[in-house]
XYZ file of C-alpha atoms in Angstrom:
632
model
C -45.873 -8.146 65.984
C -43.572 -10.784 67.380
C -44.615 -10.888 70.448
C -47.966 -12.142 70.342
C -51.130 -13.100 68.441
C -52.167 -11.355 65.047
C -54.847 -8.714 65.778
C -58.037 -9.727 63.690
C -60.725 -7.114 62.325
C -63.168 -6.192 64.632
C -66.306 -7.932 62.740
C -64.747 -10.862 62.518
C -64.651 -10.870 66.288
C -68.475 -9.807 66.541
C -69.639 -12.440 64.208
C -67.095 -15.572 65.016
C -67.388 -14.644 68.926
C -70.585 -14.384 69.714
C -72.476 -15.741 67.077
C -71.700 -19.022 66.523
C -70.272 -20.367 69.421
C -73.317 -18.997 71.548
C -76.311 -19.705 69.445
C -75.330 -22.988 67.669
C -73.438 -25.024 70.559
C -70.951 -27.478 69.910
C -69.789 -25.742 66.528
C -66.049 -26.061 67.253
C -64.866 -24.276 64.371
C -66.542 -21.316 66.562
C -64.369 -21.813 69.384
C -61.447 -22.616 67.653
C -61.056 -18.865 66.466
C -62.698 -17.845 69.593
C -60.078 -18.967 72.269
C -57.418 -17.047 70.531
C -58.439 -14.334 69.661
C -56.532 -11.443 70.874
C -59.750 -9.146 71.868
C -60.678 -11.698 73.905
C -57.242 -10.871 76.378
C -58.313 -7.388 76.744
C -55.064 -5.676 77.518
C -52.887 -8.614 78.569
C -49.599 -8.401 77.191
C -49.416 -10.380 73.499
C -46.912 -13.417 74.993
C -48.699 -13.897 78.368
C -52.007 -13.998 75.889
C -50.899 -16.352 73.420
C -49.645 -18.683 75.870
C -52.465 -18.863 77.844
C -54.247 -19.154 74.634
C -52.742 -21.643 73.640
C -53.127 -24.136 76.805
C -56.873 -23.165 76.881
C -56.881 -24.565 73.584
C -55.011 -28.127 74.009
C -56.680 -28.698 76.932
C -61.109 -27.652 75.806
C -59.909 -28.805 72.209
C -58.109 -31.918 71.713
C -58.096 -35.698 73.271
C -61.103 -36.437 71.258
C -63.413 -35.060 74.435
C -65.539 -33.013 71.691
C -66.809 -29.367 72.037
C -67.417 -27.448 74.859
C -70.778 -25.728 75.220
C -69.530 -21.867 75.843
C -71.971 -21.325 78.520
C -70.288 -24.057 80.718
C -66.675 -23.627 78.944
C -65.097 -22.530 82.557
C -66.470 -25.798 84.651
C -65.389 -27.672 82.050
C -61.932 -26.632 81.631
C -61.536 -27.298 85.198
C -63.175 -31.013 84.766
C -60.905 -31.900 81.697
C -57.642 -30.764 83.438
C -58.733 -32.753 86.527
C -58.763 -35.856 84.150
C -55.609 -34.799 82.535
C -53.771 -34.875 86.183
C -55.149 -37.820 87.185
C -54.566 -40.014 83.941
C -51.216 -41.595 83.826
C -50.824 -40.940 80.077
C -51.136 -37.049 80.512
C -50.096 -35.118 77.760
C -46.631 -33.952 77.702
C -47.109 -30.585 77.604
C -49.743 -30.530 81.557
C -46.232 -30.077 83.271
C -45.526 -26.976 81.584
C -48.573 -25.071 82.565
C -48.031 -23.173 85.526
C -50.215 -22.230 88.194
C -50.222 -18.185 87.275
C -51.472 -19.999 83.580
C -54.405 -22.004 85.057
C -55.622 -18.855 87.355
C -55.252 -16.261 83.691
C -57.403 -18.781 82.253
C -60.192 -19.369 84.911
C -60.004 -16.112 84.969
C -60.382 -15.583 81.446
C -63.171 -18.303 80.806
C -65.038 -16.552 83.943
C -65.253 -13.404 82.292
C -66.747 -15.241 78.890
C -69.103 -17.153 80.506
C -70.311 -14.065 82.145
C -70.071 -11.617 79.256
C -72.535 -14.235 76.993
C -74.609 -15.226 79.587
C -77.349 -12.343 78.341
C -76.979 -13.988 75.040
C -77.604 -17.586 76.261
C -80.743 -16.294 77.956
C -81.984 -15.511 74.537
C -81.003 -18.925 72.835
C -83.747 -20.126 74.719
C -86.303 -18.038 72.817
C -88.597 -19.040 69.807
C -87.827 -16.221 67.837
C -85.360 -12.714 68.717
C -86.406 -9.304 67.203
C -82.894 -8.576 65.137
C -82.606 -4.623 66.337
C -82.345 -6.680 70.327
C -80.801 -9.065 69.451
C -77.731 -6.721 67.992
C -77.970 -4.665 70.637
C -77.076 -7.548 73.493
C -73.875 -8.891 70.627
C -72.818 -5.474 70.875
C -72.839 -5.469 74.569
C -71.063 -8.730 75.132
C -68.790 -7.653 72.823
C -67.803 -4.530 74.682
C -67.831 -6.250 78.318
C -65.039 -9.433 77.107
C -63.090 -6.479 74.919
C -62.376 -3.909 77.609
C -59.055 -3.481 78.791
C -57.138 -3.493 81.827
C -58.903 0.345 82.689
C -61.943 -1.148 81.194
C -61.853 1.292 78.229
C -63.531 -0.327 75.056
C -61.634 2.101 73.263
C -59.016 -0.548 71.400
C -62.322 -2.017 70.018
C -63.313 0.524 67.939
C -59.688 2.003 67.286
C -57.682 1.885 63.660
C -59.363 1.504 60.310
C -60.897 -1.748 61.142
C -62.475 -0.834 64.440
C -63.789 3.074 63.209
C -65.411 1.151 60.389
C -66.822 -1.897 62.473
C -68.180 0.742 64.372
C -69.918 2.833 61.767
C -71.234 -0.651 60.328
C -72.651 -1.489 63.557
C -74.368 2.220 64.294
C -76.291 1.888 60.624
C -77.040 -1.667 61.334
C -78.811 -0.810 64.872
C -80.621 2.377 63.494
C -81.856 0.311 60.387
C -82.847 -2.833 61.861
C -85.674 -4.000 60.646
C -88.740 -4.894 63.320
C -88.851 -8.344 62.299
C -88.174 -11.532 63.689
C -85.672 -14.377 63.366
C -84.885 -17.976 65.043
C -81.985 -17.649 67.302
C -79.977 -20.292 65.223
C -80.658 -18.040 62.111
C -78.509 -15.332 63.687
C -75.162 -15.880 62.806
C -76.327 -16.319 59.174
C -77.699 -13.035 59.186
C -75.501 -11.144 60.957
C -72.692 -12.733 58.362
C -74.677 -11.537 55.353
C -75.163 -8.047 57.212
C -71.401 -7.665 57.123
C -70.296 -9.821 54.152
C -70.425 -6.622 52.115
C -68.556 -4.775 53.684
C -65.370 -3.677 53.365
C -62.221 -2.006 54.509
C -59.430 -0.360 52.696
C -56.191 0.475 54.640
C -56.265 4.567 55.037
C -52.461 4.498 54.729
C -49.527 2.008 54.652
C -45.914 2.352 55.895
C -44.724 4.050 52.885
C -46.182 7.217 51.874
C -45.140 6.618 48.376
C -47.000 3.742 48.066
C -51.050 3.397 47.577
C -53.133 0.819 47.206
C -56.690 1.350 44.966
C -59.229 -0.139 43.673
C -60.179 -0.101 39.438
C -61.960 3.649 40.022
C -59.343 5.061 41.748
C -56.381 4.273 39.344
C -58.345 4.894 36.442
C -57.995 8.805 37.359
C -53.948 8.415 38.423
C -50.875 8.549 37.213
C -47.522 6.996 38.816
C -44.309 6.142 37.804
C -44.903 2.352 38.926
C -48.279 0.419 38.309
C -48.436 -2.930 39.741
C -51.625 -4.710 38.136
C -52.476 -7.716 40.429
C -54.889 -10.697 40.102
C -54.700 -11.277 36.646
C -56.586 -14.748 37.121
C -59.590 -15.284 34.900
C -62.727 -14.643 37.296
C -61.168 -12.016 39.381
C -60.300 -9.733 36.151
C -62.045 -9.755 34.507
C -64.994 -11.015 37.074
C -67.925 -13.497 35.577
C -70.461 -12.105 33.990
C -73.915 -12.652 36.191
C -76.904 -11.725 35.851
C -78.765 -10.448 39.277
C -80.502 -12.949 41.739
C -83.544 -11.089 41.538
C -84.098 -10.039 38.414
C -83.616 -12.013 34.345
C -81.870 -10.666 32.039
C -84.852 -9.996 29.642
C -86.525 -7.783 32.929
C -83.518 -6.167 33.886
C -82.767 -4.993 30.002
C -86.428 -4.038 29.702
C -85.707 -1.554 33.009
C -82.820 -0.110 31.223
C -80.203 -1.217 33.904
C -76.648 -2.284 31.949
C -75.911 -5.990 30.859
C -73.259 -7.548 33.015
C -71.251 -7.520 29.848
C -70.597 -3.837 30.086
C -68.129 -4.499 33.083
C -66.367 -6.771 30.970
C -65.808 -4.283 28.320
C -64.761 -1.499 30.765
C -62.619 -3.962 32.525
C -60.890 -4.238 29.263
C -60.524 -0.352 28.913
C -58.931 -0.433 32.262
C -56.438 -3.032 31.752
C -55.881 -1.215 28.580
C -55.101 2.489 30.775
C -53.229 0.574 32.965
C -50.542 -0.753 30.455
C -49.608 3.476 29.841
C -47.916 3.824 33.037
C -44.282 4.686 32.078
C -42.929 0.941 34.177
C -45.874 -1.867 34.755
C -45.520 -4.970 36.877
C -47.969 -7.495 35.929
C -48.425 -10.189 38.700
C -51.148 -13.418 39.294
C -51.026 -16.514 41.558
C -50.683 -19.746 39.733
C -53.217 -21.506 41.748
C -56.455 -20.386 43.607
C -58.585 -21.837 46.102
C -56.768 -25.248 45.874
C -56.581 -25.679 42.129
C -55.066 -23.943 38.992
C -56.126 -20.596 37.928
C -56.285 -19.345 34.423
C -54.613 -16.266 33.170
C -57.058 -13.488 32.845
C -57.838 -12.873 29.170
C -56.079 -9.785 28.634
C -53.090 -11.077 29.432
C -53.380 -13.988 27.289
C -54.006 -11.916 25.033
C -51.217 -9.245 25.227
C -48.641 -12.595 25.749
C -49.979 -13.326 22.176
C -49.653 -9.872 20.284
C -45.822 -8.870 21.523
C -44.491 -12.474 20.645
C -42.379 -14.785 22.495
C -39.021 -13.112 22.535
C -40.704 -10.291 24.339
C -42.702 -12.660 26.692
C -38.945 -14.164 27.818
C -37.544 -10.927 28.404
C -41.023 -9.770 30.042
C -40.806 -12.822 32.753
C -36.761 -12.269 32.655
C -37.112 -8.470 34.117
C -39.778 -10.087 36.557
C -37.782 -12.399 37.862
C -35.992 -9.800 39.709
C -38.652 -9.007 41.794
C -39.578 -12.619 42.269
C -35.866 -13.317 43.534
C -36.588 -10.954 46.005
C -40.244 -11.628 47.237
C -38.765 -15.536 47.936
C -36.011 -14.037 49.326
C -37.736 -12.363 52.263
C -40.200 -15.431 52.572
C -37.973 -18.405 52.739
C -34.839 -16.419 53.937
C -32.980 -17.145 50.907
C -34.426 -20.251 49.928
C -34.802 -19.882 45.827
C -37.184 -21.752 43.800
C -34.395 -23.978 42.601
C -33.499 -25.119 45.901
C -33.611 -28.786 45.931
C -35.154 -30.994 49.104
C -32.827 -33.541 50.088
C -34.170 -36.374 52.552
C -32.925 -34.919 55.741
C -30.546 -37.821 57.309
C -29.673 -35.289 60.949
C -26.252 -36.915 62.471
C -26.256 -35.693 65.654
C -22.918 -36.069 68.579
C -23.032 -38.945 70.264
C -23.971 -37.146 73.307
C -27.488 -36.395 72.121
C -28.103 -39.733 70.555
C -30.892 -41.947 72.958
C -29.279 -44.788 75.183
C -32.792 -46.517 76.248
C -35.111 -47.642 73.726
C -38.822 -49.234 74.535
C -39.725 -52.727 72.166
C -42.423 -50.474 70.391
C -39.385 -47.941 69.315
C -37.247 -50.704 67.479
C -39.627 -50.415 64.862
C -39.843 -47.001 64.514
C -35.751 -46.656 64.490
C -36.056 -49.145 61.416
C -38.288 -47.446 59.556
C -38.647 -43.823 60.214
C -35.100 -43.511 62.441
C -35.841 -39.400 61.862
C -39.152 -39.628 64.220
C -37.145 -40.983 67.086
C -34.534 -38.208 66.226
C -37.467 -35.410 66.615
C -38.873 -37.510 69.631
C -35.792 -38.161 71.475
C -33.363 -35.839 70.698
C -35.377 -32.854 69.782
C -37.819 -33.486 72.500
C -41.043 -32.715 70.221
C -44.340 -34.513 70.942
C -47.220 -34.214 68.784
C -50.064 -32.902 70.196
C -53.428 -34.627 69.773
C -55.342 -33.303 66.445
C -58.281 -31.080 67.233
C -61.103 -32.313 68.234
C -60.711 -35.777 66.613
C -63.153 -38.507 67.692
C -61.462 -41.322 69.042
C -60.708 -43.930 66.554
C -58.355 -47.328 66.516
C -55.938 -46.649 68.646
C -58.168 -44.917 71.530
C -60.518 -48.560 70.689
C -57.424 -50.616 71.122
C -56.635 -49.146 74.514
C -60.021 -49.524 76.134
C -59.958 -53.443 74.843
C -56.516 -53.566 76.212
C -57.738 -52.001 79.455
C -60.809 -54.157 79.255
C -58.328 -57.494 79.301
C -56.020 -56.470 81.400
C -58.333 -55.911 84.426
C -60.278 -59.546 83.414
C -57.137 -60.910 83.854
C -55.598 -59.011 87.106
C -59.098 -59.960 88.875
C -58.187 -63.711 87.870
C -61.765 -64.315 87.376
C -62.047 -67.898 86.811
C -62.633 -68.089 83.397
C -64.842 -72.071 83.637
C -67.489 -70.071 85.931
C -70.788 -69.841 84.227
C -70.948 -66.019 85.099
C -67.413 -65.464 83.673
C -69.124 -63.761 80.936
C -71.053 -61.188 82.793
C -68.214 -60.573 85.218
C -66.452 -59.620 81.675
C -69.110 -57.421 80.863
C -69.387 -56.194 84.296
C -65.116 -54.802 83.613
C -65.847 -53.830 80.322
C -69.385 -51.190 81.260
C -66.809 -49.850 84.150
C -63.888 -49.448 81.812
C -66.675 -47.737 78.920
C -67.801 -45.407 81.719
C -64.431 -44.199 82.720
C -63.165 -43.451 78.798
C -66.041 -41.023 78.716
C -66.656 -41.983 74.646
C -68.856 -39.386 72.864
C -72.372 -41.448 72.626
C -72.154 -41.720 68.808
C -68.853 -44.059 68.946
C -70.036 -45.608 72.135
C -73.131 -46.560 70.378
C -70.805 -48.726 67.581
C -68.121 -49.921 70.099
C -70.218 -51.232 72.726
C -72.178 -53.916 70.902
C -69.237 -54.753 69.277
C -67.279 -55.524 72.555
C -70.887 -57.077 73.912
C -70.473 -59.348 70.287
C -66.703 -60.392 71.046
C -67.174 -61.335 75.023
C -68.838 -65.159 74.538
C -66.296 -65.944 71.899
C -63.673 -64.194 74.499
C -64.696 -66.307 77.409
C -64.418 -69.308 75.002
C -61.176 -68.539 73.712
C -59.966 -67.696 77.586
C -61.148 -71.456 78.828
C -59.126 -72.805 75.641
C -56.265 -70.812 76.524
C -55.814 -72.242 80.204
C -55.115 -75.675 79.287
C -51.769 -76.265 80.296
C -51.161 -72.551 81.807
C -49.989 -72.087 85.407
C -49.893 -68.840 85.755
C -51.050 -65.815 83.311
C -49.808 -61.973 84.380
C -51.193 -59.028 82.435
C -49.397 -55.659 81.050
C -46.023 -57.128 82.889
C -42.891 -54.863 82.476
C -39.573 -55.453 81.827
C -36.612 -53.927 83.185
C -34.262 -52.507 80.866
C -31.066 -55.064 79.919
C -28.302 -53.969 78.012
C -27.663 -54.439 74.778
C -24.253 -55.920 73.791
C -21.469 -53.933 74.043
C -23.711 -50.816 72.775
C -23.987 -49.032 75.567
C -27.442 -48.431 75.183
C -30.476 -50.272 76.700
C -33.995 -51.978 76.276
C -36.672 -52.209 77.922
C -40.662 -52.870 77.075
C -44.376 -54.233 78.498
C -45.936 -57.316 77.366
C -49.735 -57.391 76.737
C -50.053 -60.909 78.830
C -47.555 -63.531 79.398
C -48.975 -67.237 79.822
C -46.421 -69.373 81.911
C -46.838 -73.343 80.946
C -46.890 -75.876 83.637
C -43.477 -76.480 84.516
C -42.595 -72.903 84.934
C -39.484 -73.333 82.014
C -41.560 -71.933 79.658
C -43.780 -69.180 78.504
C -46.311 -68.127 75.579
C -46.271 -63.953 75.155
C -49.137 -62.850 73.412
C -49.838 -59.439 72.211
C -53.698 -58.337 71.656
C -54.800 -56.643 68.146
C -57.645 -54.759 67.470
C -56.516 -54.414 63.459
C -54.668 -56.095 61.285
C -51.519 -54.140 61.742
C -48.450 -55.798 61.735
C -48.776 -58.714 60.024
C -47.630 -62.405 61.076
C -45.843 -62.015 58.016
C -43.975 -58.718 59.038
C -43.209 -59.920 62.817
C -42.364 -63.452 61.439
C -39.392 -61.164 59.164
C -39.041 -58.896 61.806
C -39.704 -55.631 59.959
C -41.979 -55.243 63.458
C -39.944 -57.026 65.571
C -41.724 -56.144 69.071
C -42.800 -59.800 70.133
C -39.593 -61.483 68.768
C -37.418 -58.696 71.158
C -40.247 -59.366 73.753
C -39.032 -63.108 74.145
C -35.648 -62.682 74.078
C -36.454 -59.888 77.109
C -38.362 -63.095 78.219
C -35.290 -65.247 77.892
C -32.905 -62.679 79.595
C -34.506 -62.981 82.636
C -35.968 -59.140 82.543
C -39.634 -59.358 83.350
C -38.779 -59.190 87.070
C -40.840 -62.158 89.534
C -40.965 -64.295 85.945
C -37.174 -65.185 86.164
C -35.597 -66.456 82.947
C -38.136 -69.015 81.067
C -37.633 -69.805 77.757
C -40.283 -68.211 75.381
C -42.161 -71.315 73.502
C -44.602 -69.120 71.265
C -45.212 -65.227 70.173
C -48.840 -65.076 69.339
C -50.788 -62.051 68.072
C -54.253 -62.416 69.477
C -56.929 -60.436 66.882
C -60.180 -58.925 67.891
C -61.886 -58.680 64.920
C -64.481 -56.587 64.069
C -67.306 -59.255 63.891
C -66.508 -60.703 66.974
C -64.356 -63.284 66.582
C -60.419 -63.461 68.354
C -58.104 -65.431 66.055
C -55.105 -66.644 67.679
C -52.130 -66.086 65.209
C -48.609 -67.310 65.756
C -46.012 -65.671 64.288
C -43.034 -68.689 64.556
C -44.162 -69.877 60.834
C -44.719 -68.575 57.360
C -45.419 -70.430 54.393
C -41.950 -70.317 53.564
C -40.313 -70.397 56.976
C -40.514 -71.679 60.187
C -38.729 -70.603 63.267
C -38.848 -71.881 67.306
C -39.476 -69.120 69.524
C -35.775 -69.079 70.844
C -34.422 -69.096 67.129
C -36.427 -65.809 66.161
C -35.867 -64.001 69.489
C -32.231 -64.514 68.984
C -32.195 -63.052 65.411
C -34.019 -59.831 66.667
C -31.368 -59.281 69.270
C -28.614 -59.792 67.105
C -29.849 -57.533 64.490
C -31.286 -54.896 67.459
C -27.227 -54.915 68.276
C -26.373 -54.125 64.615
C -29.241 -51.537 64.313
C -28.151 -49.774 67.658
C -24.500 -50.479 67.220
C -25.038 -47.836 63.690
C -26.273 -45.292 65.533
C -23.531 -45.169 67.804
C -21.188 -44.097 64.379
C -21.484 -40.291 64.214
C -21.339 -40.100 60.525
C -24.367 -42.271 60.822
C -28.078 -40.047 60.762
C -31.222 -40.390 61.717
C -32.734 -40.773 57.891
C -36.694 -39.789 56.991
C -38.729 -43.158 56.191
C -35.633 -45.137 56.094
C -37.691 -48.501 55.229
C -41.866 -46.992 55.167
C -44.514 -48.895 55.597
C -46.487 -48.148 52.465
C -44.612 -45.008 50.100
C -46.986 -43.016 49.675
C -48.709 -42.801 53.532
C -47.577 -39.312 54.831
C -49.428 -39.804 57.774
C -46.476 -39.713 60.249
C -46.028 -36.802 63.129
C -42.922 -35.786 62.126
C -43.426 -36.000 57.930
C -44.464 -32.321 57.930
C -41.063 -31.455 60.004
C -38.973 -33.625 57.471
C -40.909 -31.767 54.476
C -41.758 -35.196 53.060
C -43.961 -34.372 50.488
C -41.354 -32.151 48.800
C -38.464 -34.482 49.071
C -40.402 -37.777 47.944
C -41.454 -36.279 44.426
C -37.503 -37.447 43.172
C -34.757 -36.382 45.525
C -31.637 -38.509 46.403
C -31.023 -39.671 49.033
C -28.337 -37.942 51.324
C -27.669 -40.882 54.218
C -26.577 -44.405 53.940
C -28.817 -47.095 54.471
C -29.387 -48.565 58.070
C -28.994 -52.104 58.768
């Protein structure tokens, strides 16, 4: 229902629950249907369940802090949401859990731990004799399942559950007194029920019935719908047995696999004298185009093309219909505009950061889903941490070298570096496979570092680190900005200042800050300028420098006042960014202006953004107009 999660079959439970998660640890896959899953809640009401489902998940899952070993999955949920509270960049959604949340959970995890902890015991051995070994699943599955009168009775209940429980009886009794390595469990205890199956005893319709081939080969209705008419699924491929040629299975006098063939065609041919047929396949399968079965290639080609077109005319009906219910009366015709939202002036944001300028510019609809919608994307699960988690730490890394004002001419400068850097590794708690490749790489860049540092201080008086600015306002907008500088060098004299921003890729370019399609640094110096970053007064910017860290260890200082075609003073293209920032700010003030989807993208065909799914990119981009004017 509504209300909470989908119940799944009861073998999937036995064999994604236990199995995996418990005998191969770390498989996250396990866990990620594990956590979920309704049987785990016992009898918890659906939304409490799926809620606290839900936060189990973001918080064991995703950050890039890898997968939890389900033996130690309640410590560690209590370690990871320690981290989360103390980290100043929690995710958005650790204010929305609730205490009664965190206590289901514990509680929750508890109980896991506890109902597995047999199974863990037997992890440990060289090999498990199977009829034991499904005995203690079995068990553990019963002691996580039970429900609030710890009945085990909603287990076993329905069509699903009374055959999961028949499968499990003959699979005890007939378990063979052999053997097996604990990791080869879940293999075989996936083959065990692989073959099974389980057909609904009744849907919501009496006059309705679902069969198989046998069963409507000996009926007779008024309506026959005839479904999977893909080549491969009807007729299926002809193959031989795994354990036995052709030539020795002939010779035994077992049937060719031909002979289903033919009496697949004898069926399809029954089938076609019901008095009204609906013949139905999917156009694509498993990720790629499926071919029509035979047969109906073949009956397409005998009643000719006038009768094909009034064939798929009469279908249509019912394909009105079924896209009807799914997309709520959203037709196949329906065209995908590029969404261009214009929300009241109300709702529109007033206070912008320097790193959001961009993002207005290019992909204004993001900062409409951000901002005005108020949806974050959560982290992906269980993703490794990649560039931007690396260009954190080595912001991190700088940022402390240059609070401690470690003086950078001191022969030990470069261990003290080091010395940050090991503390600052520690405390991101990397998995030991990326650790291994960003350490020496960071070991690689700190000489040239140090050397680039001791250039850097000629003619510097003062250097402050990850400074804010307060937010100024802009023009007669109405709105405000605001933003952090990586370091800002301030020249002898005190009139003047270098900003430099650190780069651990090659993203933007000098070229694209220089024409201020990423106009963070330019906006950074007129902040400068304006007198915003607080003790630093107004000074006049005198450079905008992106400092690259590149991967083989070098740091390339790169000022972005001059192209090969244009060169511009600090002041000159600090001013230009503010005057176009009031133009760009001063059009989303207009009502009939919206909030367009990849106004001005990066590169056209890079869906990569959080909110591309939400603006149904990928359907728009194939040709649609179009629907919003063009920002400035």
């Amino acid at each position: 229902g509504g209300e909470g999660l989908p119940r799944r079959p009861a073998p999937e439970a036995l064999s994604l629950l236990r199995a995996e998660p418990t005998f191969r640890p770390g498989e996250a896959s396990a866990l990620v249907v594990l956590l979920p899953h309704p049987l785990l809640f016992g009898g918890e009401p659906g939304a409490e369940a799926g809620r606290r489902a839900a936060f189990a998940e973001l918080v064991l899952l995703r950050g890039g802090a890898g997968s939890p070993d389900i033996e130690t999955v309640s410590d560690e949920f209590d370690t990871r949401l320690l981290e989360m509270n103390a980290d100043r960049h929690a995710p958005f959604w650790l204010s929305r859990m609730e205490e009664t949340d965190i206590a289901g959970i514990r509680q929750l995890l508890s109980r896991l731990c506890q109902a597995v902890k047999p199974l863990r015991e037997m992890r440990e051995k060289p090999t498990l004799e199977l009829e034991h070994a499904l005995v203690e699943m079995v068990r553990a599955y019963e002691s996580i399942g039970r429900d609030e009168e710890g009945a085990v009775d909603g287990l076993y209940s329905g069509d699903n559950g009374e055959a999961f429980a028949a499968v499990l009886n003959s699979l005890i009794a007939a378990a063979p007194d052999t053997g097996c390595r604990p990791e080869e469990l879940p293999d075989i205890l996936g083959a065990l029920l692989a073959t099974e199956t389980v057909k609904p005893g009744s849907v919501s319709d009496g006059r309705i019935a679902i069969w198989g081939v046998l069963e409507a080969r000996l009926q007779n209705v008024d309506t026959m719908i005839v479904a999977g008419l893909n080549e491969g699924s009807w007729p299926r491929k002809a193959e031989t047995g795994r354990f036995m040629s052709r030539v020795l299975s002939g010779g035994m006098g077992l049937e060719p696999p031909e002979r289903r063939t033919g009496q697949a065609a004898h069926d399809f041919q029954m089938a076609m004298g019901a008095k009204s047929v609906i013949m139905s396949r999917s156009e694509r399968a498993d990720g790629a185009p499926a071919s029509r079965s035979r047969w109906l290639q073949r009956l397409l080609a005998v009643v000719g093309e006038q009768a094909v077109a009034e064939m798929k005319q009469r279908g249509d009906r019912y394909l009105n219909v079924a896209t009807a219910i799914d997309d709520e009366g959203i037709g196949e015709t329906t065209q995908i505009y590029q969404p261009c939202p214009a929300p009241p002036f109300d709702a529109r944001p007033r206070r912008f950061s320097v790193t959001e300028i961009e993002t207005l510019r290019r992909d204004p609809y993001a900062v409409y889903a951000r901002r005005i919608l108020k949806l974050e994307p959560v982290d992906p699960l269980l993703r490794d941490p990649g560039a931007a988690e690396r260009g954190s730490l080595f912001h991190e890394i700088l940022h402390q070298f240059t609070r401690a004002e470690i003086d950078v001419l001191d022969v030990e400068a470069e261990a003290k570096l080091l010395e940050i850097a090991g503390k600052c590794f520690d405390s991101a708690g990397l998995p030991a496979d990326i650790r291994a490749v960003w350490w020496p790489r960071f070991v690689k860049q700190a000489p040239r570092l140090i050397e680039w540092e001791r250039e850097q201080i000629r003619g510097v008086a003062a250097s402050h680190s990850e400074i804010a600015a307060t937010a100024i306002s802009i023009g007669e907008t109405g709105a405000f900005l605001s933003g952090r500088a990586d370091r800002i060098d301030v020249l002898d004299g005190g009139q003047a200042a270098e900003i430099l921003d650190y780069k651990t890729g090659n993203t933007p370019s000098k070229v694209q800050a220089h024409r201020l399609l990423s106009p963070q640094l330019a906006l950074e110096g007129e902040l400068l300028a304006r007198g915003a970053f607080g003790q630093l007064g107004a000074v006049r910017p005198a450079d905008l420098k992106f400092v690259r860290l590149k991967p083989d260890g070098r740091v390339e200082e790169e000022s972005i006042l001059e192209i090969r075609d244009s060169l511009k003073t600090a002041e000159q293209l600090s001013q230009e960014a503010w005057q176009r920032l009031n133009g760009l700010i001063a059009y989303y003030t207009d009502e009939t202006n919206g909030y367009r989807s990849r106004a001005l993208p990066l590169r056209e065909h890079d869906l990569d953004g959080d909110y591309d799914h939400l603006a149904r990119v990928s359907e728009w981009s194939s040709g649609a107009s179009s629907n919003g004017g063009d920002a400035p």
